[in-house]
Amino acid sequence: MLTIAGEVAHPRSLTFADLAAIDATYQVADVSQLVPGRKGDAVRLTGILKLVQPRSSVKYLGLHSSADDFHASIPLAAVLDRGLVIYRLDGQPLPDKAGGPVRFFIPDFAACHTQEIDECANVKFVDRIELTAEKGFDNRPHDGASHEALHAKDAGGASENR
Ligand SMILES: Nc1nc2c(c(=O)[nH]1)N[C@H]1C(S)=C(S)[C@@H](COP(=O)(O)O)O[C@H]1N2
Ligand SMILES: [Mo]
């Protein structure tokens, strides 16, 4: 279940079926076409925002994972046209090891902690998206040491020194 809340006219909680039912014009089948090496089907962020109707005061997009207490709050305008929500793989909910059931993804992210929109903002296990006027809670690592410590926790150490 993905909850969309904050400064929106119609807060919603979306199930897998709700995401799949979003208009076809917003669906992106097979993100590997856009991002080599990434799998799954996505819906564009704009398709989700259309459902909830953000207020004109909204400036920030909060991406929240309560599963591992990881949070990012990024300027909405910078990702509005390209942000993706990956939610399906082979017809099933995106598996946990791919960051599912819901993972935010910016196709052309910047290197980790180089700018506000970076790879670290590709939040996995997203269960809440919050639209806010001011920057919200964000605990992304902001230097090399804290970032390495975070990746060291990743199972198998698959993501090395980023
Ligand atoms: N929920 C959650 N999302 C997360 C993280 C995390 O620790 N927890 N790490 C972030 C960081 S720092 C990076 S660089 C990318 C790595 O994504 P990948 O493992 O798919 O390569 O995921 C981001 N999303
Ligand atoms: Mo990162």
Tab-separated table of N, CA and C and ligand atoms in Angstrom:
chain	number	residue	atom	x	y	z
A	1	MET	N	0.840	-1.209	0.000
A	1	MET	CA	0.000	0.000	0.000
A	1	MET	C	0.873	1.256	0.000
A	2	LEU	N	0.588	2.145	-0.929
A	2	LEU	CA	1.338	3.387	-1.064
A	2	LEU	C	0.406	4.551	-0.736
A	3	THR	N	0.736	5.288	0.317
A	3	THR	CA	-0.093	6.425	0.715
A	3	THR	C	0.484	7.718	0.136
A	4	ILE	N	-0.374	8.530	-0.450
A	4	ILE	CA	0.039	9.828	-0.978
A	4	ILE	C	-0.687	10.882	-0.159
A	5	ALA	N	0.086	11.725	0.534
A	5	ALA	CA	-0.532	12.657	1.474
A	5	ALA	C	0.179	13.997	1.440
A	6	GLY	N	-0.176	14.846	2.388
A	6	GLY	CA	0.413	16.178	2.452
A	6	GLY	C	-0.524	17.197	1.824
A	7	GLU	N	0.072	18.176	1.144
A	7	GLU	CA	-0.727	19.270	0.598
A	7	GLU	C	-1.327	18.888	-0.755
A	8	VAL	N	-2.320	18.009	-0.656
A	8	VAL	CA	-3.017	17.538	-1.858
A	8	VAL	C	-4.520	17.611	-1.616
A	9	ALA	N	-5.273	17.779	-2.676
A	9	ALA	CA	-6.722	17.878	-2.532
A	9	ALA	C	-7.343	16.538	-2.171
A	10	HIS	N	-6.773	15.447	-2.696
A	10	HIS	CA	-7.372	14.127	-2.501
A	10	HIS	C	-6.335	13.104	-2.062
A	11	PRO	N	-5.999	13.067	-0.759
A	11	PRO	CA	-5.044	12.053	-0.284
A	11	PRO	C	-5.579	10.655	-0.614
A	12	ARG	N	-4.671	9.743	-0.964
A	12	ARG	CA	-5.117	8.410	-1.381
A	12	ARG	C	-4.151	7.367	-0.857
A	13	SER	N	-4.638	6.156	-0.680
A	13	SER	CA	-3.761	5.002	-0.518
A	13	SER	C	-3.969	4.117	-1.727
A	14	LEU	N	-2.889	3.755	-2.388
A	14	LEU	CA	-2.985	3.017	-3.638
A	14	LEU	C	-2.464	1.596	-3.454
A	15	THR	N	-3.243	0.649	-3.923
A	15	THR	CA	-2.805	-0.751	-3.929
A	15	THR	C	-2.091	-1.038	-5.252
A	16	PHE	N	-1.540	-2.237	-5.351
A	16	PHE	CA	-0.938	-2.699	-6.604
A	16	PHE	C	-1.950	-2.564	-7.754
A	17	ALA	N	-3.179	-2.974	-7.498
A	17	ALA	CA	-4.214	-2.908	-8.538
A	17	ALA	C	-4.514	-1.460	-8.928
A	18	ASP	N	-4.508	-0.559	-7.936
A	18	ASP	CA	-4.744	0.864	-8.234
A	18	ASP	C	-3.629	1.429	-9.120
A	19	LEU	N	-2.390	1.062	-8.814
A	19	LEU	CA	-1.259	1.555	-9.620
A	19	LEU	C	-1.368	1.035	-11.054
A	20	ALA	N	-1.729	-0.249	-11.160
A	20	ALA	CA	-1.853	-0.856	-12.491
A	20	ALA	C	-3.010	-0.259	-13.284
A	21	ALA	N	-3.992	0.313	-12.564
A	21	ALA	CA	-5.181	0.859	-13.219
A	21	ALA	C	-5.002	2.321	-13.653
A	22	ILE	N	-3.879	2.926	-13.301
A	22	ILE	CA	-3.627	4.306	-13.736
A	22	ILE	C	-3.539	4.328	-15.260
A	23	ASP	N	-4.051	5.389	-15.833
A	23	ASP	CA	-4.179	5.521	-17.282
A	23	ASP	C	-2.914	5.074	-18.031
A	24	ALA	N	-3.119	4.364	-19.109
A	24	ALA	CA	-2.010	3.788	-19.892
A	24	ALA	C	-1.003	4.829	-20.359
A	25	THR	N	-1.432	6.063	-20.534
A	25	THR	CA	-0.493	7.099	-20.999
A	25	THR	C	0.604	7.359	-19.963
A	26	TYR	N	0.347	6.966	-18.689
A	26	TYR	CA	1.342	7.184	-17.636
A	26	TYR	C	2.152	5.931	-17.318
A	27	GLN	N	1.796	4.821	-17.943
A	27	GLN	CA	2.486	3.568	-17.637
A	27	GLN	C	3.756	3.443	-18.481
A	28	VAL	N	4.811	2.955	-17.857
A	28	VAL	CA	6.067	2.711	-18.561
A	28	VAL	C	6.378	1.223	-18.424
A	29	ALA	N	6.158	0.486	-19.508
A	29	ALA	CA	6.448	-0.947	-19.470
A	29	ALA	C	7.946	-1.126	-19.658
A	30	ASP	N	8.556	-1.873	-18.745
A	30	ASP	CA	9.966	-2.238	-18.868
A	30	ASP	C	10.909	-1.033	-18.796
A	31	VAL	N	11.241	-0.633	-17.593
A	31	VAL	CA	12.118	0.532	-17.414
A	31	VAL	C	13.529	0.309	-17.974
A	32	SER	N	13.879	-0.939	-18.319
A	32	SER	CA	15.222	-1.170	-18.877
A	32	SER	C	15.398	-0.426	-20.202
A	33	GLN	N	14.298	-0.067	-20.828
A	33	GLN	CA	14.362	0.745	-22.051
A	33	GLN	C	14.942	2.129	-21.746
A	34	LEU	N	14.649	2.618	-20.545
A	34	LEU	CA	15.099	3.953	-20.136
A	34	LEU	C	16.393	3.891	-19.351
A	35	VAL	N	16.522	2.847	-18.551
A	35	VAL	CA	17.642	2.723	-17.628
A	35	VAL	C	18.239	1.324	-17.764
A	36	PRO	N	19.303	1.191	-18.524
A	36	PRO	CA	19.874	-0.142	-18.711
A	36	PRO	C	20.176	-0.812	-17.371
A	37	GLY	N	19.815	-2.066	-17.248
A	37	GLY	CA	20.126	-2.805	-16.038
A	37	GLY	C	19.052	-2.755	-14.963
A	38	ARG	N	18.038	-1.872	-15.148
A	38	ARG	CA	16.940	-1.810	-14.165
A	38	ARG	C	15.733	-2.523	-14.719
A	39	LYS	N	15.067	-3.308	-13.889
A	39	LYS	CA	13.948	-4.094	-14.363
A	39	LYS	C	12.630	-3.601	-13.782
A	40	GLY	N	11.553	-3.952	-14.476
A	40	GLY	CA	10.230	-3.731	-13.937
A	40	GLY	C	9.423	-2.726	-14.725
A	41	ASP	N	8.144	-2.657	-14.369
A	41	ASP	CA	7.219	-1.711	-14.976
A	41	ASP	C	6.946	-0.592	-13.983
A	42	ALA	N	6.732	0.602	-14.534
A	42	ALA	CA	6.559	1.770	-13.670
A	42	ALA	C	5.349	2.579	-14.102
A	43	VAL	N	4.956	3.478	-13.216
A	43	VAL	CA	3.984	4.501	-13.570
A	43	VAL	C	4.702	5.838	-13.353
A	44	ARG	N	4.443	6.778	-14.224
A	44	ARG	CA	5.088	8.085	-14.073
A	44	ARG	C	4.557	8.797	-12.833
A	45	LEU	N	5.438	9.527	-12.161
A	45	LEU	CA	5.036	10.321	-10.999
A	45	LEU	C	3.832	11.211	-11.337
A	46	THR	N	3.830	11.768	-12.533
A	46	THR	CA	2.724	12.645	-12.932
A	46	THR	C	1.383	11.921	-12.910
A	47	GLY	N	1.385	10.630	-13.189
A	47	GLY	CA	0.137	9.859	-13.172
A	47	GLY	C	-0.423	9.747	-11.767
A	48	ILE	N	0.456	9.633	-10.782
A	48	ILE	CA	0.032	9.555	-9.380
A	48	ILE	C	-0.436	10.931	-8.894
A	49	LEU	N	0.315	11.963	-9.275
A	49	LEU	CA	-0.050	13.310	-8.817
A	49	LEU	C	-1.396	13.743	-9.387
A	50	LYS	N	-1.702	13.284	-10.579
A	50	LYS	CA	-2.995	13.635	-11.183
A	50	LYS	C	-4.146	13.121	-10.322
A	51	LEU	N	-3.948	11.966	-9.676
A	51	LEU	CA	-4.993	11.391	-8.832
A	51	LEU	C	-5.219	12.212	-7.571
A	52	VAL	N	-4.141	12.749	-7.003
A	52	VAL	CA	-4.258	13.388	-5.686
A	52	VAL	C	-4.353	14.912	-5.761
A	53	GLN	N	-3.987	15.504	-6.908
A	53	GLN	CA	-4.108	16.955	-7.106
A	53	GLN	C	-3.332	17.780	-6.069
A	54	PRO	N	-2.000	17.880	-6.238
A	54	PRO	CA	-1.210	18.710	-5.318
A	54	PRO	C	-1.673	20.163	-5.339
A	55	ARG	N	-1.619	20.808	-4.179
A	55	ARG	CA	-1.969	22.229	-4.122
A	55	ARG	C	-0.838	23.044	-4.753
A	56	SER	N	-1.139	24.283	-5.110
A	56	SER	CA	-0.139	25.106	-5.810
A	56	SER	C	1.027	25.461	-4.903
A	57	SER	N	0.849	25.305	-3.564
A	57	SER	CA	1.912	25.605	-2.608
A	57	SER	C	3.020	24.540	-2.600
A	58	VAL	N	2.775	23.389	-3.203
A	58	VAL	CA	3.721	22.266	-3.090
A	58	VAL	C	5.024	22.543	-3.830
A	59	LYS	N	6.140	22.330	-3.101
A	59	LYS	CA	7.468	22.524	-3.693
A	59	LYS	C	8.346	21.269	-3.555
A	60	TYR	N	8.026	20.428	-2.557
A	60	TYR	CA	8.888	19.266	-2.262
A	60	TYR	C	8.131	17.956	-2.329
A	61	LEU	N	8.868	16.943	-2.781
A	61	LEU	CA	8.367	15.585	-2.867
A	61	LEU	C	9.077	14.765	-1.789
A	62	GLY	N	8.321	14.266	-0.832
A	62	GLY	CA	8.888	13.435	0.231
A	62	GLY	C	8.702	11.966	-0.123
A	63	LEU	N	9.799	11.212	-0.041
A	63	LEU	CA	9.781	9.783	-0.372
A	63	LEU	C	10.176	9.031	0.878
A	64	HIS	N	9.248	8.288	1.452
A	64	HIS	CA	9.449	7.741	2.784
A	64	HIS	C	9.354	6.221	2.820
A	65	SER	N	10.360	5.585	3.397
A	65	SER	CA	10.344	4.144	3.626
A	65	SER	C	10.319	3.889	5.116
A	66	SER	N	9.177	3.439	5.634
A	66	SER	CA	9.163	3.114	7.064
A	66	SER	C	9.844	1.765	7.296
A	67	ALA	N	9.954	0.928	6.262
A	67	ALA	CA	10.563	-0.397	6.432
A	67	ALA	C	11.973	-0.289	6.991
A	68	ASP	N	12.775	0.619	6.457
A	68	ASP	CA	14.141	0.758	6.989
A	68	ASP	C	14.440	2.197	7.417
A	69	ASP	N	13.381	2.992	7.597
A	69	ASP	CA	13.531	4.354	8.111
A	69	ASP	C	14.484	5.181	7.231
A	70	PHE	N	14.233	5.162	5.932
A	70	PHE	CA	15.050	5.931	4.978
A	70	PHE	C	14.136	6.945	4.309
A	71	HIS	N	14.592	8.186	4.241
A	71	HIS	CA	13.707	9.262	3.789
A	71	HIS	C	14.461	10.281	2.932
A	72	ALA	N	13.777	10.782	1.905
A	72	ALA	CA	14.344	11.851	1.089
A	72	ALA	C	13.251	12.866	0.813
A	73	SER	N	13.648	14.128	0.739
A	73	SER	CA	12.701	15.189	0.381
A	73	SER	C	13.395	16.047	-0.666
A	74	ILE	N	12.872	16.019	-1.872
A	74	ILE	CA	13.575	16.646	-3.002
A	74	ILE	C	12.668	17.636	-3.724
A	75	PRO	N	13.265	18.647	-4.372
A	75	PRO	CA	12.446	19.629	-5.086
A	75	PRO	C	11.606	18.936	-6.161
A	76	LEU	N	10.304	19.129	-6.098
A	76	LEU	CA	9.396	18.433	-7.015
A	76	LEU	C	9.652	18.822	-8.467
A	77	ALA	N	9.862	20.101	-8.714
A	77	ALA	CA	9.975	20.560	-10.102
A	77	ALA	C	11.089	19.838	-10.855
A	78	ALA	N	12.150	19.492	-10.137
A	78	ALA	CA	13.314	18.886	-10.778
A	78	ALA	C	13.069	17.450	-11.230
A	79	VAL	N	12.063	16.791	-10.657
A	79	VAL	CA	11.823	15.388	-11.028
A	79	VAL	C	10.436	15.154	-11.626
A	80	LEU	N	9.668	16.217	-11.718
A	80	LEU	CA	8.271	16.079	-12.143
A	80	LEU	C	8.140	15.382	-13.493
A	81	ASP	N	8.971	15.742	-14.438
A	81	ASP	CA	8.805	15.208	-15.799
A	81	ASP	C	9.466	13.850	-15.996
A	82	ARG	N	10.280	13.388	-15.054
A	82	ARG	CA	11.015	12.129	-15.287
A	82	ARG	C	10.896	11.117	-14.162
A	83	GLY	N	10.372	11.525	-13.010
A	83	GLY	CA	10.285	10.599	-11.877
A	83	GLY	C	9.373	9.415	-12.177
A	84	LEU	N	9.839	8.229	-11.771
A	84	LEU	CA	9.077	6.998	-11.991
A	84	LEU	C	8.819	6.289	-10.679
A	85	VAL	N	7.708	5.597	-10.616
A	85	VAL	CA	7.419	4.724	-9.489
A	85	VAL	C	7.353	3.302	-10.045
A	86	ILE	N	8.382	2.515	-9.730
A	86	ILE	CA	8.444	1.136	-10.241
A	86	ILE	C	7.655	0.251	-9.278
A	87	TYR	N	6.721	-0.540	-9.805
A	87	TYR	CA	5.831	-1.290	-8.909
A	87	TYR	C	5.563	-2.725	-9.343
A	88	ARG	N	6.032	-3.122	-10.523
A	88	ARG	CA	5.643	-4.445	-11.028
A	88	ARG	C	6.814	-5.110	-11.743
A	89	LEU	N	6.928	-6.422	-11.542
A	89	LEU	CA	7.935	-7.198	-12.283
A	89	LEU	C	7.297	-8.533	-12.660
A	90	ASP	N	7.293	-8.835	-13.921
A	90	ASP	CA	6.679	-10.077	-14.423
A	90	ASP	C	5.241	-10.234	-13.928
A	91	GLY	N	4.507	-9.130	-13.926
A	91	GLY	CA	3.093	-9.187	-13.573
A	91	GLY	C	2.802	-9.229	-12.081
A	92	GLN	N	3.860	-9.278	-11.267
A	92	GLN	CA	3.690	-9.362	-9.805
A	92	GLN	C	4.230	-8.090	-9.158
A	93	PRO	N	3.855	-7.834	-7.892
A	93	PRO	CA	4.460	-6.697	-7.196
A	93	PRO	C	5.984	-6.789	-7.223
A	94	LEU	N	6.644	-5.642	-7.376
A	94	LEU	CA	8.112	-5.596	-7.422
A	94	LEU	C	8.676	-6.257	-6.162
A	95	PRO	N	9.601	-7.227	-6.322
A	95	PRO	CA	10.118	-7.912	-5.134
A	95	PRO	C	10.976	-7.001	-4.254
A	96	ASP	N	11.014	-7.372	-3.011
A	96	ASP	CA	11.790	-6.688	-1.988
A	96	ASP	C	13.250	-6.475	-2.412
A	97	LYS	N	13.862	-7.475	-3.022
A	97	LYS	CA	15.277	-7.335	-3.360
A	97	LYS	C	15.507	-6.331	-4.488
A	98	ALA	N	14.447	-5.942	-5.182
A	98	ALA	CA	14.540	-4.885	-6.183
A	98	ALA	C	14.052	-3.554	-5.607
A	99	GLY	N	13.833	-3.519	-4.291
A	99	GLY	CA	13.379	-2.280	-3.654
A	99	GLY	C	11.876	-2.162	-3.571
A	100	GLY	N	11.186	-3.260	-3.927
A	100	GLY	CA	9.725	-3.246	-3.909
A	100	GLY	C	9.152	-3.384	-2.515
A	101	PRO	N	7.833	-3.296	-2.417
A	101	PRO	CA	6.864	-3.343	-3.534
A	101	PRO	C	6.787	-2.057	-4.370
A	102	VAL	N	7.336	-0.945	-3.854
A	102	VAL	CA	7.279	0.304	-4.600
A	102	VAL	C	8.617	1.005	-4.473
A	103	ARG	N	9.189	1.372	-5.604
A	103	ARG	CA	10.473	2.051	-5.594
A	103	ARG	C	10.431	3.296	-6.470
A	104	PHE	N	10.896	4.407	-5.910
A	104	PHE	CA	10.998	5.632	-6.705
A	104	PHE	C	12.266	5.569	-7.539
A	105	PHE	N	12.219	6.112	-8.754
A	105	PHE	CA	13.407	6.059	-9.600
A	105	PHE	C	13.508	7.262	-10.524
A	106	ILE	N	14.666	7.918	-10.482
A	106	ILE	CA	14.978	9.010	-11.393
A	106	ILE	C	15.929	8.432	-12.438
A	107	PRO	N	15.532	8.379	-13.696
A	107	PRO	CA	16.381	7.711	-14.690
A	107	PRO	C	17.793	8.291	-14.783
A	108	ASP	N	17.926	9.599	-14.784
A	108	ASP	CA	19.253	10.191	-14.982
A	108	ASP	C	19.710	10.889	-13.700
A	109	PHE	N	19.907	10.064	-12.656
A	109	PHE	CA	20.305	10.607	-11.354
A	109	PHE	C	21.765	11.066	-11.374
A	110	ALA	N	22.085	11.964	-10.481
A	110	ALA	CA	23.475	12.398	-10.298
A	110	ALA	C	24.169	11.455	-9.313
A	111	ALA	N	25.484	11.497	-9.283
A	111	ALA	CA	26.238	10.674	-8.347
A	111	ALA	C	25.804	10.984	-6.911
A	112	CYS	N	25.934	9.969	-6.039
A	112	CYS	CA	25.492	10.116	-4.657
A	112	CYS	C	26.080	11.364	-3.998
A	113	HIS	N	25.253	12.034	-3.227
A	113	HIS	CA	25.555	13.258	-2.481
A	113	HIS	C	26.399	14.279	-3.251
A	114	THR	N	26.101	14.465	-4.531
A	114	THR	CA	26.723	15.569	-5.268
A	114	THR	C	25.762	16.738	-5.386
A	115	GLN	N	24.486	16.460	-5.355
A	115	GLN	CA	23.479	17.525	-5.422
A	115	GLN	C	22.181	17.007	-4.826
A	116	GLU	N	21.151	17.853	-4.793
A	116	GLU	CA	19.946	17.469	-4.061
A	116	GLU	C	19.218	16.274	-4.689
A	117	ILE	N	19.268	16.199	-6.022
A	117	ILE	CA	18.671	15.046	-6.697
A	117	ILE	C	19.804	14.097	-7.047
A	118	ASP	N	20.005	13.070	-6.239
A	118	ASP	CA	21.107	12.149	-6.490
A	118	ASP	C	20.607	10.716	-6.458
A	119	GLU	N	21.506	9.798	-6.699
A	119	GLU	CA	21.111	8.389	-6.728
A	119	GLU	C	20.489	7.949	-5.412
A	120	CYS	N	20.955	8.542	-4.323
A	120	CYS	CA	20.426	8.177	-3.004
A	120	CYS	C	18.929	8.488	-2.887
A	121	ALA	N	18.423	9.388	-3.750
A	121	ALA	CA	17.001	9.747	-3.701
A	121	ALA	C	16.119	8.705	-4.385
A	122	ASN	N	16.736	7.676	-4.937
A	122	ASN	CA	15.956	6.585	-5.540
A	122	ASN	C	15.486	5.653	-4.431
A	123	VAL	N	14.524	6.123	-3.670
A	123	VAL	CA	14.137	5.447	-2.426
A	123	VAL	C	13.418	4.128	-2.712
A	124	LYS	N	13.895	3.086	-2.023
A	124	LYS	CA	13.276	1.761	-2.100
A	124	LYS	C	12.218	1.626	-1.015
A	125	PHE	N	11.356	0.628	-1.155
A	125	PHE	CA	10.322	0.280	-0.151
A	125	PHE	C	9.481	1.507	0.230
A	126	VAL	N	9.158	2.349	-0.746
A	126	VAL	CA	8.405	3.576	-0.442
A	126	VAL	C	6.977	3.211	-0.035
A	127	ASP	N	6.559	3.630	1.149
A	127	ASP	CA	5.167	3.401	1.549
A	127	ASP	C	4.395	4.706	1.721
A	128	ARG	N	5.122	5.835	1.650
A	128	ARG	CA	4.427	7.108	1.803
A	128	ARG	C	5.102	8.163	0.943
A	129	ILE	N	4.324	8.863	0.166
A	129	ILE	CA	4.795	10.011	-0.601
A	129	ILE	C	4.077	11.222	-0.032
A	130	GLU	N	4.859	12.232	0.348
A	130	GLU	CA	4.265	13.398	1.006
A	130	GLU	C	4.640	14.659	0.229
A	131	LEU	N	3.637	15.411	-0.177
A	131	LEU	CA	3.867	16.649	-0.907
A	131	LEU	C	3.818	17.805	0.079
A	132	THR	N	4.889	18.606	0.093
A	132	THR	CA	4.977	19.674	1.093
A	132	THR	C	5.445	20.989	0.471
A	133	ALA	N	5.179	22.075	1.178
A	133	ALA	CA	5.621	23.397	0.725
A	133	ALA	C	7.085	23.636	1.094
A	134	GLU	N	7.465	23.131	2.278
A	134	GLU	CA	8.850	23.275	2.750
A	134	GLU	C	9.528	21.916	2.650
A	135	LYS	N	10.863	21.929	2.660
A	135	LYS	CA	11.593	20.657	2.625
A	135	LYS	C	11.228	19.813	3.838
A	136	GLY	N	10.955	18.546	3.625
A	136	GLY	CA	10.556	17.643	4.699
A	136	GLY	C	11.721	16.816	5.215
A	137	PHE	N	11.400	15.807	6.022
A	137	PHE	CA	12.436	14.985	6.654
A	137	PHE	C	13.252	14.249	5.591
A	138	ASP	N	14.566	14.260	5.770
A	138	ASP	CA	15.486	13.692	4.783
A	138	ASP	C	16.699	13.172	5.539
A	139	ASN	N	16.897	11.867	5.530
A	139	ASN	CA	18.079	11.329	6.233
A	139	ASN	C	19.011	10.589	5.277
A	140	ARG	N	19.052	11.056	4.032
A	140	ARG	CA	20.046	10.502	3.112
A	140	ARG	C	21.447	10.787	3.650
A	141	PRO	N	22.384	9.884	3.369
A	141	PRO	CA	23.760	10.153	3.799
A	141	PRO	C	24.286	11.376	3.058
A	142	HIS	N	25.017	12.256	3.740
A	142	HIS	CA	25.472	13.462	3.057
A	142	HIS	C	26.979	13.586	2.963
A	143	ASP	N	27.688	12.521	3.330
A	143	ASP	CA	29.127	12.539	3.058
A	143	ASP	C	29.577	11.106	2.761
A	144	GLY	N	30.809	10.980	2.303
A	144	GLY	CA	31.311	9.680	1.878
A	144	GLY	C	31.276	8.635	2.974
A	145	ALA	N	31.630	8.998	4.170
A	145	ALA	CA	31.724	8.019	5.256
A	145	ALA	C	30.355	7.468	5.640
A	146	SER	N	29.361	8.366	5.806
A	146	SER	CA	28.037	7.881	6.206
A	146	SER	C	27.406	7.086	5.065
A	147	HIS	N	27.764	7.456	3.841
A	147	HIS	CA	27.237	6.738	2.688
A	147	HIS	C	27.817	5.325	2.614
A	148	GLU	N	29.104	5.203	2.836
A	148	GLU	CA	29.727	3.874	2.842
A	148	GLU	C	29.165	3.010	3.947
A	149	ALA	N	28.908	3.622	5.090
A	149	ALA	CA	28.344	2.870	6.207
A	149	ALA	C	26.963	2.326	5.838
A	150	LEU	N	26.180	3.146	5.129
A	150	LEU	CA	24.842	2.710	4.704
A	150	LEU	C	24.951	1.547	3.735
A	151	HIS	N	25.823	1.659	2.749
A	151	HIS	CA	25.943	0.598	1.748
A	151	HIS	C	26.534	-0.669	2.338
A	152	ALA	N	27.340	-0.530	3.381
A	152	ALA	CA	27.912	-1.706	4.025
A	152	ALA	C	26.819	-2.574	4.635
A	153	LYS	N	25.657	-1.954	4.927
A	153	LYS	CA	24.534	-2.708	5.492
A	153	LYS	C	23.801	-3.512	4.419
A	154	ASP	N	23.981	-3.109	3.117
A	154	ASP	CA	23.283	-3.807	2.028
A	154	ASP	C	23.693	-5.272	1.987
A	155	ALA	N	22.722	-6.131	1.839
A	155	ALA	CA	22.994	-7.576	1.788
A	155	ALA	C	23.972	-7.893	0.670
A	156	GLY	N	24.993	-8.673	0.989
A	156	GLY	CA	25.945	-9.110	-0.008
A	156	GLY	C	26.900	-8.049	-0.477
A	157	GLY	N	26.752	-6.836	0.005
A	157	GLY	CA	27.638	-5.762	-0.404
A	157	GLY	C	27.599	-5.512	-1.905
A	158	ALA	N	26.426	-5.693	-2.513
A	158	ALA	CA	26.301	-5.588	-3.967
A	158	ALA	C	26.644	-4.193	-4.478
A	159	SER	N	26.281	-3.174	-3.694
A	159	SER	CA	26.586	-1.820	-4.155
A	159	SER	C	27.835	-1.340	-3.428
A	160	GLU	N	28.906	-1.308	-4.114
A	160	GLU	CA	30.184	-1.041	-3.474
A	160	GLU	C	30.359	0.422	-3.097
A	161	ASN	N	31.332	1.074	-3.641
A	161	ASN	CA	31.817	2.314	-3.062
A	161	ASN	C	31.192	3.549	-3.695
A	162	ARG	N	29.850	3.720	-3.593
A	162	ARG	CA	29.269	4.840	-4.295
A	162	ARG	C	28.991	6.014	-3.409
B	1	LIG	N1	14.689	2.482	1.542
B	1	LIG	C1	15.941	2.740	1.116
B	1	LIG	N2	16.114	3.267	-0.114
B	1	LIG	C2	17.364	3.553	-0.560
B	1	LIG	C3	18.489	3.327	0.257
B	1	LIG	C4	18.284	2.773	1.545
B	1	LIG	O1	19.229	2.525	2.326
B	1	LIG	N3	16.997	2.489	1.927
B	1	LIG	N4	19.761	3.662	-0.214
B	1	LIG	C5	19.795	4.706	-1.231
B	1	LIG	C6	21.116	4.881	-1.792
B	1	LIG	S1	22.243	5.691	-0.819
B	1	LIG	C7	21.404	4.505	-3.079
B	1	LIG	S2	22.899	4.933	-3.768
B	1	LIG	C8	20.442	3.729	-3.897
B	1	LIG	C9	21.067	2.441	-4.371
B	1	LIG	O2	20.153	1.735	-5.149
B	1	LIG	P1	20.487	0.273	-5.662
B	1	LIG	O3	20.804	-0.588	-4.466
B	1	LIG	O4	19.272	-0.199	-6.387
B	1	LIG	O5	21.647	0.392	-6.594
B	1	LIG	O6	19.248	3.431	-3.200
B	1	LIG	C10	18.782	4.455	-2.354
B	1	LIG	N5	17.507	4.071	-1.803
B	2	MO	MO	23.633	6.569	-2.447
